[in-house]
Short mmCIF file of C-alpha atoms in Angstrom, two decimals:
data_model
loop_
_atom_site.label_atom_id
_atom_site.label_comp_id
_atom_site.label_asym_id
_atom_site.label_seq_id
_atom_site.Cartn_x
_atom_site.Cartn_y
_atom_site.Cartn_z
CA MET A 1 132.67 80.73 -36.95
CA THR A 2 135.57 78.70 -37.88
CA ALA A 3 134.26 75.88 -34.77
CA ASN A 4 131.33 76.73 -36.23
CA ARG A 5 131.50 75.90 -39.33
CA GLN A 6 132.52 72.79 -38.96
CA LEU A 7 130.17 71.60 -35.85
CA ARG A 8 127.02 72.15 -39.37
CA GLU A 9 129.47 70.22 -41.76
CA ALA A 10 129.60 67.01 -39.54
CA LEU A 11 125.57 67.46 -38.51
CA VAL A 12 124.66 67.11 -42.11
CA HIS A 13 127.54 64.58 -43.70
CA SER A 14 125.61 62.91 -40.07
CA GLN A 15 121.95 63.42 -40.75
CA ARG A 16 122.81 62.04 -44.35
CA LEU A 17 124.46 58.84 -43.51
CA ASP A 18 121.49 58.74 -41.68
CA ALA A 19 119.42 58.78 -45.05
CA VAL A 20 121.15 56.56 -46.38
CA GLY A 21 121.07 54.39 -44.04
CA ARG A 22 117.21 54.20 -43.25
CA LEU A 23 117.07 54.15 -47.52
CA ALA A 24 119.29 50.95 -47.36
CA GLY A 25 117.09 49.35 -44.85
CA GLY A 26 113.86 49.86 -46.47
CA VAL A 27 115.21 48.00 -50.04
CA ALA A 28 116.29 45.17 -48.24
CA HIS A 29 113.36 44.95 -46.31
CA ASP A 30 111.37 44.67 -49.15
CA PHE A 31 113.55 42.78 -51.52
CA ASN A 32 113.43 39.94 -48.77
CA ASN A 33 109.17 40.34 -48.95
CA LEU A 34 110.03 39.83 -52.76
CA LEU A 35 112.94 37.27 -52.30
CA ALA A 36 110.27 34.78 -50.51
CA PRO A 37 107.40 34.26 -53.31
CA ILE A 38 110.07 33.70 -56.35
CA LEU A 39 111.15 31.58 -53.79
CA GLY A 40 109.37 29.91 -53.09
CA PHE A 41 107.22 28.88 -56.58
CA SER A 42 110.88 28.82 -58.27
CA GLU A 43 110.93 25.24 -56.48
CA LEU A 44 107.01 23.94 -56.70
CA LEU A 45 109.33 24.48 -59.97
CA LEU A 46 111.46 22.56 -60.29
CA LYS A 47 109.72 19.37 -58.02
CA MET A 48 106.83 19.56 -60.32
CA PRO A 49 107.84 16.43 -62.94
CA ALA A 50 108.96 16.98 -66.17
CA LYS A 51 106.32 14.09 -66.97
CA THR A 52 102.71 14.69 -65.63
CA ARG A 53 103.34 18.63 -65.66
CA ASP A 54 100.45 21.00 -65.46
CA ASN A 55 101.31 24.26 -67.91
CA ASP A 56 98.71 26.21 -66.47
CA LYS A 57 99.78 25.52 -63.44
CA LEU A 58 103.23 26.81 -64.98
CA GLU A 59 102.32 29.81 -66.07
CA SER A 60 100.74 30.95 -63.61
CA PHE A 61 103.22 29.88 -61.70
CA LEU A 62 105.84 31.54 -63.76
CA LYS A 63 102.97 35.13 -63.83
CA LYS A 64 103.75 35.39 -60.69
CA ILE A 65 107.69 35.51 -60.20
CA GLN A 66 107.69 37.50 -62.74
CA VAL A 67 105.17 40.09 -60.65
CA ALA A 68 107.93 39.29 -57.75
CA ALA A 69 110.17 40.07 -59.75
CA GLN A 70 109.18 42.69 -61.05
CA ASP A 71 107.70 44.50 -57.75
CA GLY A 72 111.89 44.03 -57.03
CA ALA A 73 112.81 46.60 -60.41
CA ALA A 74 110.91 48.36 -59.03
CA VAL A 75 112.33 49.00 -55.43
CA VAL A 76 115.00 49.59 -57.57
CA SER A 77 114.26 52.49 -59.42
CA ARG A 78 113.14 54.70 -56.68
CA LEU A 79 116.65 54.33 -55.43
CA ARG A 80 116.78 57.46 -58.34
CA GLU A 81 114.62 60.13 -56.01
CA PHE A 82 117.31 59.63 -54.50
CA TYR A 83 119.69 61.19 -55.58
CA ARG A 84 117.28 63.39 -57.80
CA ALA A 85 116.70 67.03 -57.07
CA HIS A 86 112.49 65.62 -57.99
CA ASN A 87 110.98 63.01 -58.55
CA HIS A 88 107.88 61.87 -61.17
CA ASP A 89 106.38 59.71 -59.01
CA ASP A 90 102.22 61.05 -60.33
CA GLU A 91 103.80 59.82 -63.54
CA ALA A 92 104.17 55.61 -62.29
CA TYR A 93 100.58 56.17 -61.17
CA SER A 94 98.38 54.06 -63.72
CA VAL A 95 94.59 53.17 -62.92
CA ILE A 96 94.75 49.97 -61.49
CA ASN A 97 91.87 47.12 -61.47
CA PRO A 98 91.22 46.36 -56.80
CA GLY A 99 89.80 42.37 -57.64
CA ILE A 100 93.17 42.08 -60.04
CA LEU A 101 95.44 44.15 -56.99
CA LEU A 102 94.21 41.14 -53.74
CA CYS A 103 94.35 38.01 -56.06
CA GLN A 104 98.39 39.07 -57.08
CA VAL A 105 98.92 40.50 -53.21
CA LYS A 106 97.07 36.98 -52.50
CA ASP A 107 99.44 35.10 -54.48
CA LEU A 108 102.36 36.38 -52.83
CA THR A 109 101.99 36.25 -49.32
CA GLU A 110 101.12 32.84 -49.78
CA HIS A 111 104.07 32.07 -48.96
CA HIS A 112 103.91 33.28 -45.94
CA TRP A 113 100.37 32.93 -44.15
CA LYS A 114 99.87 29.24 -45.35
CA ILE A 115 103.82 27.30 -46.04
CA GLN A 116 104.97 29.34 -43.13
CA ALA A 117 102.29 29.52 -40.55
CA GLU A 118 101.14 25.43 -41.74
CA GLY A 119 105.30 25.05 -41.16
CA ARG A 120 104.56 26.14 -37.27
CA GLY A 121 101.42 24.51 -36.92
CA ALA A 122 98.60 27.21 -37.83
CA ASN A 123 96.24 27.27 -39.99
CA ILE A 124 94.94 30.98 -41.37
CA ARG A 125 91.90 32.04 -43.80
CA PHE A 126 92.87 34.73 -45.98
CA GLU A 127 90.39 36.51 -47.75
CA THR A 128 89.34 38.80 -50.29
CA VAL A 129 86.74 41.18 -50.18
CA VAL A 130 86.43 44.29 -53.82
CA ARG A 131 82.80 46.52 -51.93
CA THR A 132 83.28 49.12 -55.04
CA LYS A 133 82.63 49.58 -58.90
CA ARG A 134 86.14 52.35 -58.75
CA CYS A 135 89.57 52.19 -59.75
CA ILE A 136 92.45 52.71 -57.75
CA ARG A 137 94.88 55.22 -59.37
CA GLY A 138 98.38 55.62 -58.14
CA ASN A 139 101.92 53.90 -58.57
CA GLU A 140 100.73 49.23 -58.63
CA SER A 141 103.77 48.43 -57.59
CA GLU A 142 104.36 50.14 -54.70
CA LEU A 143 100.50 49.76 -53.45
CA ARG A 144 100.76 45.94 -54.54
CA GLN A 145 104.32 46.64 -51.75
CA SER A 146 102.29 48.48 -49.16
CA LEU A 147 99.39 45.62 -49.22
CA ALA A 148 102.26 42.95 -48.71
CA ASN A 149 103.91 44.02 -45.80
CA LEU A 150 100.71 44.67 -44.03
CA VAL A 151 99.49 41.32 -44.07
CA ILE A 152 102.76 39.97 -43.57
CA ASN A 153 102.61 41.56 -40.41
CA ALA A 154 99.04 40.10 -39.60
CA VAL A 155 100.73 36.77 -40.20
CA ASP A 156 102.97 37.90 -37.95
CA ALA A 157 100.90 38.62 -35.66
CA ILE A 158 98.18 35.29 -35.30
CA LYS A 159 100.70 32.97 -33.64
CA SER A 160 97.91 29.51 -33.60
CA ASP A 161 94.86 29.88 -35.97
CA GLY A 162 92.91 32.77 -37.94
CA GLU A 163 91.36 34.87 -40.50
CA ILE A 164 92.93 38.34 -41.95
CA ILE A 165 90.39 39.91 -43.91
CA VAL A 166 91.82 42.32 -47.06
CA LEU A 167 88.45 44.59 -47.72
CA ILE A 168 88.21 47.77 -50.04
CA GLU A 169 85.32 49.64 -50.02
CA ASP A 170 84.04 52.83 -51.43
CA LEU A 171 84.17 55.74 -48.00
CA LYS A 172 82.77 58.22 -49.29
CA ASP A 173 84.88 60.32 -52.11
CA ARG A 174 87.19 57.76 -51.46
CA VAL A 175 88.24 54.56 -51.73
CA SER A 176 88.99 52.85 -48.64
CA ILE A 177 91.35 49.56 -48.27
CA GLN A 178 91.37 47.70 -45.19
CA VAL A 179 93.98 45.69 -43.48
CA LYS A 180 92.09 42.43 -40.79
CA ASP A 181 93.34 40.22 -38.37
CA THR A 182 92.50 38.19 -35.12
CA GLY A 183 95.81 38.43 -34.39
CA GLY A 184 97.70 39.12 -30.75
CA GLY A 185 96.59 43.54 -31.17
CA MET A 186 98.35 46.24 -30.02
CA PRO A 187 98.17 47.66 -26.34
CA ASP A 188 98.41 51.67 -26.80
CA ASN A 189 101.74 52.32 -26.00
CA ILE A 190 102.94 50.49 -28.92
CA GLN A 191 100.22 51.78 -31.96
CA ASP A 192 101.38 55.21 -30.83
CA LYS A 193 105.40 53.62 -32.01
CA CYS A 194 104.31 51.15 -34.36
CA LEU A 195 104.31 53.82 -37.42
CA ASP A 196 107.96 55.48 -36.42
CA ALA A 197 111.77 53.78 -38.51
CA PHE A 198 112.90 50.88 -36.37
CA TYR A 199 110.59 50.45 -34.20
CA THR A 200 109.72 47.04 -33.44
CA THR A 201 109.24 44.31 -31.24
CA LYS A 202 109.44 41.40 -32.92
CA GLY A 203 113.80 41.77 -31.82
CA GLN A 204 115.98 40.62 -34.37
CA LEU A 205 113.08 39.10 -37.12
CA GLY A 206 112.36 42.36 -37.11
CA THR A 207 113.49 45.07 -39.15
CA GLY A 208 110.72 47.57 -37.97
CA LEU A 209 110.16 48.98 -41.37
CA GLY A 210 107.37 47.67 -42.61
CA LEU A 211 104.24 50.12 -41.26
CA SER A 212 107.11 53.13 -42.11
CA ILE A 213 107.62 52.27 -45.20
CA VAL A 214 103.18 51.51 -45.58
CA CYS A 215 103.01 54.92 -44.46
CA GLY A 216 105.31 56.71 -46.07
CA ILE A 217 103.37 54.90 -49.82
CA VAL A 218 99.88 56.47 -48.45
CA LYS A 219 101.18 60.00 -47.45
CA ARG A 220 102.77 59.83 -51.42
CA HIS A 221 99.72 59.22 -52.93
CA GLY A 222 97.94 61.67 -50.69
CA GLY A 223 95.47 59.21 -48.54
CA GLU A 224 95.37 58.71 -44.68
CA ILE A 225 96.81 55.71 -41.89
CA ALA A 226 94.27 54.98 -39.11
CA ILE A 227 94.96 51.71 -37.15
CA ASP A 228 92.23 50.86 -34.77
CA SER A 229 94.19 47.04 -32.52
CA LYS A 230 93.25 45.70 -28.84
CA GLU A 231 95.07 43.65 -27.54
CA GLY A 232 94.44 39.72 -27.20
CA GLU A 233 91.71 41.28 -29.99
CA GLY A 234 93.46 41.89 -33.36
CA THR A 235 94.32 45.11 -35.83
CA THR A 236 92.39 46.93 -38.34
CA ILE A 237 94.40 48.95 -40.52
CA THR A 238 92.39 51.11 -43.19
CA MET A 239 94.05 53.43 -45.52
#
């Protein structure tokens, strides 16, 4: 009986360590994505000549930094879910304008699909399309982060020139959000595993957490996620 109790305690301890590792990995992944626009726009501000300063552009950069910082604060606040007996995700839900959401995602990921892509010789066209008059009810920070994750994955999938389209439209009694890219696509065996935590095809450059985090966010919102990808033809992820 003592041996069985010790085995159970060791198993519980191992599961707790695994949970802490996954939580830490997810937080690190989110912060890495959020730091890119903060560092990028702050660098542009520092390089802006004082004598020819554009106040409108200055305000725009500061607002983008503020949004990224607020999303970082939301990541930290979600850590409370790890030790609280129950969570209050529903308290953080609000009514979200799809058009504003996509503009924010475009701004926050510009460092990846424009600056970094051009740095490696790629030209990526980014387009947002809204075909609904509905608003979305959900956690704005989480939805913004999930879309940013998908856009960054799409950028990584495009090796030379290509395009990324984020589309929001009505789907019966729900709202559908699609992220389409013209990247390399995925074979069936990778599609079957890509939503698993820590599964990555990027080697040391990837954490394997982007899609699993998105999947968790979608499920917390009572939604569904689907992946349609063909090798050499690109990928469409629908939420």
